[in-house]
Amino acid sequence: HHIVSSYDSATVAQFVERAHASVDVTNGPVIRVVHLQGGSPAPVEGSPSSAQPTGEDKLFIVVHHIAVDAVSWAAIHDTITQALEHYAGHDTDLSVATKSASIQEWGRLITNAVYDPLFQAQIPYWQNTLDKAKTSIDVVKRAKGPAPEPTWAELSSEIVTLPSAATHSLLQVATLHRARFDEILLAAFASALAMETGDANKAVSFTLEGHGREELTESPDAHAVDTSRTVGWFTSIFPVVLSPPTSASWNLIEHTGDVIKAAKQQLRD
């Protein structure tokens, strides 16, 4: 926790970078908090002499992803905002909304749920999905030839941002076919991958992420567990295998409706 009595834009950048760099998932800490108090700017080496303070307090919080997920940040923001509003109104009671279930409670529920007959009955479905993934398009082997599975250190990320015009067109396609936006994107990706590799009639496998806070309605304890305001990392990862339409290939250009319908039905199973 750092308190900076005065700052300018260069000071903000300096402390934000320092806070990010100091987070250590192995040895700790996994959280850093910097309180920037408005006032006259303090001299910062390399900062322009014309730098001006903003005149307002700022609170910067950085937490390693292993400790929080995206949903957690909404709970953290709401809690801090409520406390500051109480403080600004000279309210001595700084209590905020009732907290939801703890990670420990959720873990207990998950541990017990896997032995429930209703969940046990789902095992064949997931095993079948994993088996189908083994015969799907293998991009790694196609690119490298026979080789061991890649490690996380060997993987890379590709981030693509669609322009507004393309996004608008995709939304229109989703509306036309009564599909969700993610269903359209996955159908398009499966089609592009299959056509690029020359396997237009093979299945395509994905690993998808979810927020992991789904209600376990099939569990008798579900009513007692609320994780809407719980801070933690609940992210779930699950396999999905999409097969091409039975009456057509993955060619999205020639079989647009069939491809989208096939992807949509399989994603909703």
PDB file of C-alpha atoms in Angstrom:
ATOM      1  CA  HIS A   1       0.000   0.000   0.000  1.00  0.00           C
ATOM      2  CA  HIS A   2       1.484   3.346  -1.076  1.00  0.00           C
ATOM      3  CA  ILE A   3       0.197   6.887  -0.384  1.00  0.00           C
ATOM      4  CA  VAL A   4       1.450   9.597  -2.734  1.00  0.00           C
ATOM      5  CA  SER A   5       0.682  13.094  -1.454  1.00  0.00           C
ATOM      6  CA  SER A   6       0.908  14.855  -4.818  1.00  0.00           C
ATOM      7  CA  TYR A   7       1.230  13.748  -8.381  1.00  0.00           C
ATOM      8  CA  ASP A   8       1.155  14.539 -12.062  1.00  0.00           C
ATOM      9  CA  SER A   9       0.638  12.281 -15.071  1.00  0.00           C
ATOM     10  CA  ALA A  10       4.252  11.118 -15.009  1.00  0.00           C
ATOM     11  CA  THR A  11       3.962  10.181 -11.324  1.00  0.00           C
ATOM     12  CA  VAL A  12       0.792   8.216 -12.010  1.00  0.00           C
ATOM     13  CA  ALA A  13       2.478   6.247 -14.802  1.00  0.00           C
ATOM     14  CA  GLN A  14       5.509   5.632 -12.599  1.00  0.00           C
ATOM     15  CA  PHE A  15       3.553   4.193  -9.669  1.00  0.00           C
ATOM     16  CA  VAL A  16       1.169   2.200 -11.868  1.00  0.00           C
ATOM     17  CA  GLU A  17       4.119   0.543 -13.609  1.00  0.00           C
ATOM     18  CA  ARG A  18       5.863  -0.067 -10.290  1.00  0.00           C
ATOM     19  CA  ALA A  19       2.723  -1.629  -8.785  1.00  0.00           C
ATOM     20  CA  HIS A  20       2.265  -3.936 -11.783  1.00  0.00           C
ATOM     21  CA  ALA A  21       5.895  -5.045 -11.679  1.00  0.00           C
ATOM     22  CA  SER A  22       5.825  -5.768  -7.933  1.00  0.00           C
ATOM     23  CA  VAL A  23       3.007  -8.345  -8.083  1.00  0.00           C
ATOM     24  CA  ASP A  24       4.539 -11.791  -7.627  1.00  0.00           C
ATOM     25  CA  VAL A  25       2.337 -14.874  -7.929  1.00  0.00           C
ATOM     26  CA  THR A  26       5.052 -17.154  -6.518  1.00  0.00           C
ATOM     27  CA  ASN A  27       6.257 -15.244  -3.461  1.00  0.00           C
ATOM     28  CA  GLY A  28       3.646 -12.504  -3.082  1.00  0.00           C
ATOM     29  CA  PRO A  29       2.170 -10.020  -2.887  1.00  0.00           C
ATOM     30  CA  VAL A  30      -0.641 -10.697  -5.364  1.00  0.00           C
ATOM     31  CA  ILE A  31      -2.248  -7.296  -4.702  1.00  0.00           C
ATOM     32  CA  ARG A  32      -0.950  -3.729  -4.625  1.00  0.00           C
ATOM     33  CA  VAL A  33      -2.863  -0.555  -3.735  1.00  0.00           C
ATOM     34  CA  VAL A  34      -1.703   2.986  -4.543  1.00  0.00           C
ATOM     35  CA  HIS A  35      -3.530   6.016  -3.159  1.00  0.00           C
ATOM     36  CA  LEU A  36      -2.764   9.188  -5.135  1.00  0.00           C
ATOM     37  CA  GLN A  37      -3.762  12.323  -3.272  1.00  0.00           C
ATOM     38  CA  GLY A  38      -4.474  15.480  -5.267  1.00  0.00           C
ATOM     39  CA  GLY A  39      -2.339  18.565  -4.715  1.00  0.00           C
ATOM     40  CA  SER A  40       0.705  20.327  -6.069  1.00  0.00           C
ATOM     41  CA  PRO A  41       2.749  18.008  -8.271  1.00  0.00           C
ATOM     42  CA  ALA A  42       5.876  16.566  -6.725  1.00  0.00           C
ATOM     43  CA  PRO A  43       9.064  16.799  -8.810  1.00  0.00           C
ATOM     44  CA  VAL A  44       9.517  13.659 -10.882  1.00  0.00           C
ATOM     45  CA  GLU A  45      12.729  12.989 -12.721  1.00  0.00           C
ATOM     46  CA  GLY A  46      12.176  13.329 -16.441  1.00  0.00           C
ATOM     47  CA  SER A  47       8.708  14.885 -16.124  1.00  0.00           C
ATOM     48  CA  PRO A  48       7.891  18.119 -17.970  1.00  0.00           C
ATOM     49  CA  SER A  49       7.972  21.276 -15.877  1.00  0.00           C
ATOM     50  CA  SER A  50       4.516  22.204 -17.178  1.00  0.00           C
ATOM     51  CA  ALA A  51       2.925  19.083 -15.695  1.00  0.00           C
ATOM     52  CA  GLN A  52      -0.261  19.906 -13.823  1.00  0.00           C
ATOM     53  CA  PRO A  53      -1.933  17.975 -11.002  1.00  0.00           C
ATOM     54  CA  THR A  54      -5.478  16.761 -11.509  1.00  0.00           C
ATOM     55  CA  GLY A  55      -6.529  17.996  -8.081  1.00  0.00           C
ATOM     56  CA  GLU A  56      -8.425  14.840  -7.191  1.00  0.00           C
ATOM     57  CA  ASP A  57      -7.636  11.658  -5.320  1.00  0.00           C
ATOM     58  CA  LYS A  58      -7.168   8.445  -7.233  1.00  0.00           C
ATOM     59  CA  LEU A  59      -7.030   4.861  -6.020  1.00  0.00           C
ATOM     60  CA  PHE A  60      -5.163   2.334  -8.119  1.00  0.00           C
ATOM     61  CA  ILE A  61      -5.533  -1.380  -7.349  1.00  0.00           C
ATOM     62  CA  VAL A  62      -3.697  -4.155  -9.139  1.00  0.00           C
ATOM     63  CA  VAL A  63      -4.434  -7.820  -8.391  1.00  0.00           C
ATOM     64  CA  HIS A  64      -2.971 -10.907 -10.054  1.00  0.00           C
ATOM     65  CA  HIS A  65      -5.514 -12.788 -12.153  1.00  0.00           C
ATOM     66  CA  ILE A  66      -5.038 -15.917 -10.049  1.00  0.00           C
ATOM     67  CA  ALA A  67      -6.830 -14.110  -7.202  1.00  0.00           C
ATOM     68  CA  VAL A  68      -9.677 -12.439  -9.114  1.00  0.00           C
ATOM     69  CA  ASP A  69     -11.731 -12.828 -12.268  1.00  0.00           C
ATOM     70  CA  ALA A  70     -13.599 -10.210 -14.308  1.00  0.00           C
ATOM     71  CA  VAL A  71     -16.779 -10.552 -12.242  1.00  0.00           C
ATOM     72  CA  SER A  72     -14.800  -9.915  -9.049  1.00  0.00           C
ATOM     73  CA  TRP A  73     -13.825  -6.426 -10.189  1.00  0.00           C
ATOM     74  CA  ALA A  74     -17.470  -5.349 -10.280  1.00  0.00           C
ATOM     75  CA  ALA A  75     -17.878  -6.458  -6.648  1.00  0.00           C
ATOM     76  CA  ILE A  76     -14.634  -4.719  -5.605  1.00  0.00           C
ATOM     77  CA  HIS A  77     -15.638  -1.491  -7.373  1.00  0.00           C
ATOM     78  CA  ASP A  78     -19.146  -1.478  -5.874  1.00  0.00           C
ATOM     79  CA  THR A  79     -17.866  -2.165  -2.350  1.00  0.00           C
ATOM     80  CA  ILE A  80     -15.252   0.611  -2.442  1.00  0.00           C
ATOM     81  CA  THR A  81     -17.701   3.053  -4.039  1.00  0.00           C
ATOM     82  CA  GLN A  82     -20.331   2.410  -1.372  1.00  0.00           C
ATOM     83  CA  ALA A  83     -17.802   2.837   1.431  1.00  0.00           C
ATOM     84  CA  LEU A  84     -16.538   6.133  -0.041  1.00  0.00           C
ATOM     85  CA  GLU A  85     -20.076   7.428  -0.447  1.00  0.00           C
ATOM     86  CA  HIS A  86     -20.759   6.675   3.229  1.00  0.00           C
ATOM     87  CA  TYR A  87     -17.514   8.406   4.187  1.00  0.00           C
ATOM     88  CA  ALA A  88     -18.213  11.464   2.035  1.00  0.00           C
ATOM     89  CA  GLY A  89     -21.617  11.797   3.659  1.00  0.00           C
ATOM     90  CA  HIS A  90     -19.998  11.694   7.132  1.00  0.00           C
ATOM     91  CA  ASP A  91     -21.810   8.454   7.820  1.00  0.00           C
ATOM     92  CA  THR A  92     -20.020   6.584  10.596  1.00  0.00           C
ATOM     93  CA  ASP A  93     -21.525   3.316   9.401  1.00  0.00           C
ATOM     94  CA  LEU A  94     -19.277   2.221   6.537  1.00  0.00           C
ATOM     95  CA  SER A  95     -20.932  -1.167   6.154  1.00  0.00           C
ATOM     96  CA  VAL A  96     -21.751  -2.165   2.578  1.00  0.00           C
ATOM     97  CA  ALA A  97     -23.961  -4.739   0.896  1.00  0.00           C
ATOM     98  CA  THR A  98     -24.038  -8.175   2.452  1.00  0.00           C
ATOM     99  CA  LYS A  99     -21.195 -10.321   1.175  1.00  0.00           C
ATOM    100  CA  SER A 100     -21.957 -13.468  -0.757  1.00  0.00           C
ATOM    101  CA  ALA A 101     -20.616 -16.981  -0.226  1.00  0.00           C
ATOM    102  CA  SER A 102     -16.892 -17.526   0.253  1.00  0.00           C
ATOM    103  CA  ILE A 103     -14.583 -19.445  -2.046  1.00  0.00           C
ATOM    104  CA  GLN A 104     -14.417 -22.142   0.650  1.00  0.00           C
ATOM    105  CA  GLU A 105     -18.200 -22.570   0.632  1.00  0.00           C
ATOM    106  CA  TRP A 106     -18.257 -22.775  -3.158  1.00  0.00           C
ATOM    107  CA  GLY A 107     -15.428 -25.306  -3.107  1.00  0.00           C
ATOM    108  CA  ARG A 108     -17.329 -27.477  -0.646  1.00  0.00           C
ATOM    109  CA  LEU A 109     -20.402 -27.370  -2.869  1.00  0.00           C
ATOM    110  CA  ILE A 110     -18.420 -28.302  -5.991  1.00  0.00           C
ATOM    111  CA  THR A 111     -16.676 -31.152  -4.172  1.00  0.00           C
ATOM    112  CA  ASN A 112     -19.970 -32.595  -2.987  1.00  0.00           C
ATOM    113  CA  ALA A 113     -21.750 -32.009  -6.296  1.00  0.00           C
ATOM    114  CA  VAL A 114     -19.425 -34.214  -8.343  1.00  0.00           C
ATOM    115  CA  TYR A 115     -20.674 -37.242  -6.413  1.00  0.00           C
ATOM    116  CA  ASP A 116     -24.319 -36.388  -7.029  1.00  0.00           C
ATOM    117  CA  PRO A 117     -25.979 -38.956  -9.372  1.00  0.00           C
ATOM    118  CA  LEU A 118     -27.221 -36.131 -11.610  1.00  0.00           C
ATOM    119  CA  PHE A 119     -23.671 -34.941 -12.225  1.00  0.00           C
ATOM    120  CA  GLN A 120     -22.302 -38.464 -12.481  1.00  0.00           C
ATOM    121  CA  ALA A 121     -24.774 -39.031 -15.320  1.00  0.00           C
ATOM    122  CA  GLN A 122     -23.065 -36.248 -17.304  1.00  0.00           C
ATOM    123  CA  ILE A 123     -19.659 -37.962 -17.357  1.00  0.00           C
ATOM    124  CA  PRO A 124     -20.372 -39.963 -20.567  1.00  0.00           C
ATOM    125  CA  TYR A 125     -21.277 -36.714 -22.385  1.00  0.00           C
ATOM    126  CA  TRP A 126     -17.966 -35.047 -21.500  1.00  0.00           C
ATOM    127  CA  GLN A 127     -15.981 -38.214 -22.162  1.00  0.00           C
ATOM    128  CA  ASN A 128     -17.589 -38.478 -25.586  1.00  0.00           C
ATOM    129  CA  THR A 129     -16.710 -34.829 -26.265  1.00  0.00           C
ATOM    130  CA  LEU A 130     -13.057 -35.467 -25.375  1.00  0.00           C
ATOM    131  CA  ASP A 131     -13.004 -38.591 -27.563  1.00  0.00           C
ATOM    132  CA  LYS A 132     -14.386 -36.641 -30.536  1.00  0.00           C
ATOM    133  CA  ALA A 133     -11.750 -33.954 -29.979  1.00  0.00           C
ATOM    134  CA  LYS A 134      -9.025 -36.564 -30.587  1.00  0.00           C
ATOM    135  CA  THR A 135     -10.237 -37.038 -34.169  1.00  0.00           C
ATOM    136  CA  SER A 136     -10.831 -33.358 -34.912  1.00  0.00           C
ATOM    137  CA  ILE A 137      -8.552 -31.147 -36.987  1.00  0.00           C
ATOM    138  CA  ASP A 138      -5.090 -31.166 -35.385  1.00  0.00           C
ATOM    139  CA  VAL A 139      -3.501 -27.852 -36.264  1.00  0.00           C
ATOM    140  CA  VAL A 140      -0.339 -28.530 -34.245  1.00  0.00           C
ATOM    141  CA  LYS A 141       0.531 -31.776 -36.021  1.00  0.00           C
ATOM    142  CA  ARG A 142      -0.418 -30.318 -39.397  1.00  0.00           C
ATOM    143  CA  ALA A 143       1.938 -27.383 -38.816  1.00  0.00           C
ATOM    144  CA  LYS A 144       4.850 -29.236 -37.218  1.00  0.00           C
ATOM    145  CA  GLY A 145       4.505 -32.855 -38.264  1.00  0.00           C
ATOM    146  CA  PRO A 146       4.493 -35.593 -35.586  1.00  0.00           C
ATOM    147  CA  ALA A 147       5.529 -33.870 -32.371  1.00  0.00           C
ATOM    148  CA  PRO A 148       4.770 -33.814 -28.630  1.00  0.00           C
ATOM    149  CA  GLU A 149       1.932 -31.639 -27.421  1.00  0.00           C
ATOM    150  CA  PRO A 150       3.079 -28.013 -27.058  1.00  0.00           C
ATOM    151  CA  THR A 151       3.645 -26.549 -23.612  1.00  0.00           C
ATOM    152  CA  TRP A 152       2.040 -23.329 -22.405  1.00  0.00           C
ATOM    153  CA  ALA A 153       5.408 -21.627 -22.830  1.00  0.00           C
ATOM    154  CA  GLU A 154       5.306 -22.433 -26.561  1.00  0.00           C
ATOM    155  CA  LEU A 155       1.811 -21.091 -27.117  1.00  0.00           C
ATOM    156  CA  SER A 156       1.106 -17.567 -28.274  1.00  0.00           C
ATOM    157  CA  SER A 157      -1.960 -15.351 -28.366  1.00  0.00           C
ATOM    158  CA  GLU A 158      -3.506 -13.642 -31.346  1.00  0.00           C
ATOM    159  CA  ILE A 159      -5.845 -10.717 -30.722  1.00  0.00           C
ATOM    160  CA  VAL A 160      -7.984  -9.511 -33.600  1.00  0.00           C
ATOM    161  CA  THR A 161     -10.187  -6.425 -33.389  1.00  0.00           C
ATOM    162  CA  LEU A 162     -13.005  -6.158 -35.892  1.00  0.00           C
ATOM    163  CA  PRO A 163     -13.857  -2.720 -37.306  1.00  0.00           C
ATOM    164  CA  SER A 164     -17.280  -1.335 -36.483  1.00  0.00           C
ATOM    165  CA  ALA A 165     -18.645  -2.043 -39.985  1.00  0.00           C
ATOM    166  CA  ALA A 166     -17.725  -5.742 -39.748  1.00  0.00           C
ATOM    167  CA  THR A 167     -19.158  -5.951 -36.232  1.00  0.00           C
ATOM    168  CA  HIS A 168     -22.417  -4.408 -37.437  1.00  0.00           C
ATOM    169  CA  SER A 169     -22.622  -6.928 -40.287  1.00  0.00           C
ATOM    170  CA  LEU A 170     -22.045  -9.840 -37.896  1.00  0.00           C
ATOM    171  CA  LEU A 171     -24.764  -8.572 -35.584  1.00  0.00           C
ATOM    172  CA  GLN A 172     -27.148  -8.469 -38.528  1.00  0.00           C
ATOM    173  CA  VAL A 173     -26.234 -12.060 -39.421  1.00  0.00           C
ATOM    174  CA  ALA A 174     -26.811 -13.112 -35.804  1.00  0.00           C
ATOM    175  CA  THR A 175     -30.242 -11.469 -35.801  1.00  0.00           C
ATOM    176  CA  LEU A 176     -31.164 -13.023 -39.148  1.00  0.00           C
ATOM    177  CA  HIS A 177     -30.321 -16.534 -37.947  1.00  0.00           C
ATOM    178  CA  ARG A 178     -31.534 -16.011 -34.365  1.00  0.00           C
ATOM    179  CA  ALA A 179     -28.077 -16.857 -33.083  1.00  0.00           C
ATOM    180  CA  ARG A 180     -25.875 -15.445 -30.340  1.00  0.00           C
ATOM    181  CA  PHE A 181     -22.837 -13.429 -31.341  1.00  0.00           C
ATOM    182  CA  ASP A 182     -20.430 -16.051 -29.953  1.00  0.00           C
ATOM    183  CA  GLU A 183     -22.184 -18.735 -32.013  1.00  0.00           C
ATOM    184  CA  ILE A 184     -21.603 -16.741 -35.203  1.00  0.00           C
ATOM    185  CA  LEU A 185     -17.922 -16.176 -34.343  1.00  0.00           C
ATOM    186  CA  LEU A 186     -17.305 -19.856 -33.534  1.00  0.00           C
ATOM    187  CA  ALA A 187     -19.066 -20.970 -36.713  1.00  0.00           C
ATOM    188  CA  ALA A 188     -16.929 -18.560 -38.740  1.00  0.00           C
ATOM    189  CA  PHE A 189     -13.720 -19.655 -37.010  1.00  0.00           C
ATOM    190  CA  ALA A 190     -14.503 -23.352 -37.501  1.00  0.00           C
ATOM    191  CA  SER A 191     -15.246 -22.711 -41.164  1.00  0.00           C
ATOM    192  CA  ALA A 192     -12.044 -20.725 -41.719  1.00  0.00           C
ATOM    193  CA  LEU A 193      -9.905 -23.328 -39.945  1.00  0.00           C
ATOM    194  CA  ALA A 194     -11.450 -26.258 -41.808  1.00  0.00           C
ATOM    195  CA  MET A 195     -11.164 -24.602 -45.203  1.00  0.00           C
ATOM    196  CA  GLU A 196      -7.589 -23.445 -44.563  1.00  0.00           C
ATOM    197  CA  THR A 197      -6.423 -26.931 -43.550  1.00  0.00           C
ATOM    198  CA  GLY A 198      -8.349 -28.670 -46.315  1.00  0.00           C
ATOM    199  CA  ASP A 199     -10.436 -30.668 -43.835  1.00  0.00           C
ATOM    200  CA  ALA A 200     -13.824 -29.214 -44.694  1.00  0.00           C
ATOM    201  CA  ASN A 201     -15.638 -32.320 -43.470  1.00  0.00           C
ATOM    202  CA  LYS A 202     -13.846 -32.877 -40.145  1.00  0.00           C
ATOM    203  CA  ALA A 203     -14.869 -31.703 -36.688  1.00  0.00           C
ATOM    204  CA  VAL A 204     -13.241 -28.679 -35.064  1.00  0.00           C
ATOM    205  CA  SER A 205     -12.482 -28.619 -31.335  1.00  0.00           C
ATOM    206  CA  PHE A 206     -12.253 -25.629 -29.026  1.00  0.00           C
ATOM    207  CA  THR A 207     -11.511 -24.964 -25.381  1.00  0.00           C
ATOM    208  CA  LEU A 208     -13.901 -22.307 -24.157  1.00  0.00           C
ATOM    209  CA  GLU A 209     -13.990 -20.283 -20.951  1.00  0.00           C
ATOM    210  CA  GLY A 210     -16.975 -19.348 -18.832  1.00  0.00           C
ATOM    211  CA  HIS A 211     -17.373 -17.173 -15.743  1.00  0.00           C
ATOM    212  CA  GLY A 212     -17.827 -20.337 -13.665  1.00  0.00           C
ATOM    213  CA  ARG A 213     -20.530 -18.901 -11.427  1.00  0.00           C
ATOM    214  CA  GLU A 214     -23.421 -20.888 -12.838  1.00  0.00           C
ATOM    215  CA  GLU A 215     -26.091 -21.860 -10.356  1.00  0.00           C
ATOM    216  CA  LEU A 216     -25.950 -25.552  -9.526  1.00  0.00           C
ATOM    217  CA  THR A 217     -29.698 -25.929  -9.747  1.00  0.00           C
ATOM    218  CA  GLU A 218     -29.395 -29.699  -9.753  1.00  0.00           C
ATOM    219  CA  SER A 219     -27.783 -29.622  -6.316  1.00  0.00           C
ATOM    220  CA  PRO A 220     -29.893 -29.439  -3.146  1.00  0.00           C
ATOM    221  CA  ASP A 221     -27.446 -26.876  -1.702  1.00  0.00           C
ATOM    222  CA  ALA A 222     -27.753 -24.449  -4.649  1.00  0.00           C
ATOM    223  CA  HIS A 223     -30.239 -22.165  -2.913  1.00  0.00           C
ATOM    224  CA  ALA A 224     -27.756 -21.518  -0.087  1.00  0.00           C
ATOM    225  CA  VAL A 225     -24.822 -20.419  -2.252  1.00  0.00           C
ATOM    226  CA  ASP A 226     -24.658 -16.969  -3.835  1.00  0.00           C
ATOM    227  CA  THR A 227     -21.356 -16.000  -5.522  1.00  0.00           C
ATOM    228  CA  SER A 228     -22.531 -12.779  -7.192  1.00  0.00           C
ATOM    229  CA  ARG A 229     -20.308 -10.631  -4.924  1.00  0.00           C
ATOM    230  CA  THR A 230     -17.580 -13.162  -4.153  1.00  0.00           C
ATOM    231  CA  VAL A 231     -14.024 -12.123  -4.978  1.00  0.00           C
ATOM    232  CA  GLY A 232     -12.003 -14.950  -6.498  1.00  0.00           C
ATOM    233  CA  TRP A 233     -11.170 -16.792  -9.691  1.00  0.00           C
ATOM    234  CA  PHE A 234     -14.131 -18.935 -10.714  1.00  0.00           C
ATOM    235  CA  THR A 235     -13.312 -19.154 -14.433  1.00  0.00           C
ATOM    236  CA  SER A 236     -14.336 -22.497 -15.916  1.00  0.00           C
ATOM    237  CA  ILE A 237     -12.740 -24.181 -18.929  1.00  0.00           C
ATOM    238  CA  PHE A 238     -14.582 -26.778 -20.992  1.00  0.00           C
ATOM    239  CA  PRO A 239     -14.160 -28.592 -24.326  1.00  0.00           C
ATOM    240  CA  VAL A 240     -16.454 -28.049 -27.306  1.00  0.00           C
ATOM    241  CA  VAL A 241     -16.374 -30.036 -30.544  1.00  0.00           C
ATOM    242  CA  LEU A 242     -18.305 -28.775 -33.565  1.00  0.00           C
ATOM    243  CA  SER A 243     -19.047 -31.082 -36.469  1.00  0.00           C
ATOM    244  CA  PRO A 244     -19.902 -29.760 -39.943  1.00  0.00           C
ATOM    245  CA  PRO A 245     -23.513 -29.903 -41.178  1.00  0.00           C
ATOM    246  CA  THR A 246     -24.567 -33.430 -42.151  1.00  0.00           C
ATOM    247  CA  SER A 247     -25.768 -32.202 -45.536  1.00  0.00           C
ATOM    248  CA  ALA A 248     -22.867 -29.836 -46.289  1.00  0.00           C
ATOM    249  CA  SER A 249     -19.242 -28.986 -45.519  1.00  0.00           C
ATOM    250  CA  TRP A 250     -17.786 -26.216 -43.344  1.00  0.00           C
ATOM    251  CA  ASN A 251     -17.837 -23.870 -46.379  1.00  0.00           C
ATOM    252  CA  LEU A 252     -19.544 -20.863 -44.791  1.00  0.00           C
ATOM    253  CA  ILE A 253     -19.724 -18.974 -48.086  1.00  0.00           C
ATOM    254  CA  GLU A 254     -21.647 -21.700 -49.915  1.00  0.00           C
ATOM    255  CA  HIS A 255     -23.618 -23.074 -46.959  1.00  0.00           C
ATOM    256  CA  THR A 256     -24.064 -20.093 -44.642  1.00  0.00           C
ATOM    257  CA  GLY A 257     -27.393 -21.100 -43.138  1.00  0.00           C
ATOM    258  CA  ASP A 258     -26.460 -24.773 -42.704  1.00  0.00           C
ATOM    259  CA  VAL A 259     -23.128 -23.988 -41.028  1.00  0.00           C
ATOM    260  CA  ILE A 260     -24.603 -21.481 -38.584  1.00  0.00           C
ATOM    261  CA  LYS A 261     -27.533 -23.765 -37.760  1.00  0.00           C
ATOM    262  CA  ALA A 262     -25.219 -26.726 -37.114  1.00  0.00           C
ATOM    263  CA  ALA A 263     -22.927 -24.705 -34.852  1.00  0.00           C
ATOM    264  CA  LYS A 264     -25.834 -23.146 -32.990  1.00  0.00           C
ATOM    265  CA  GLN A 265     -27.525 -26.477 -32.299  1.00  0.00           C
ATOM    266  CA  GLN A 266     -24.351 -28.133 -31.063  1.00  0.00           C
ATOM    267  CA  LEU A 267     -23.389 -25.220 -28.808  1.00  0.00           C
ATOM    268  CA  ARG A 268     -26.820 -25.307 -27.203  1.00  0.00           C
ATOM    269  CA  ASP A 269     -26.870 -29.052 -26.533  1.00  0.00           C
TER     270      ASP A 269
END
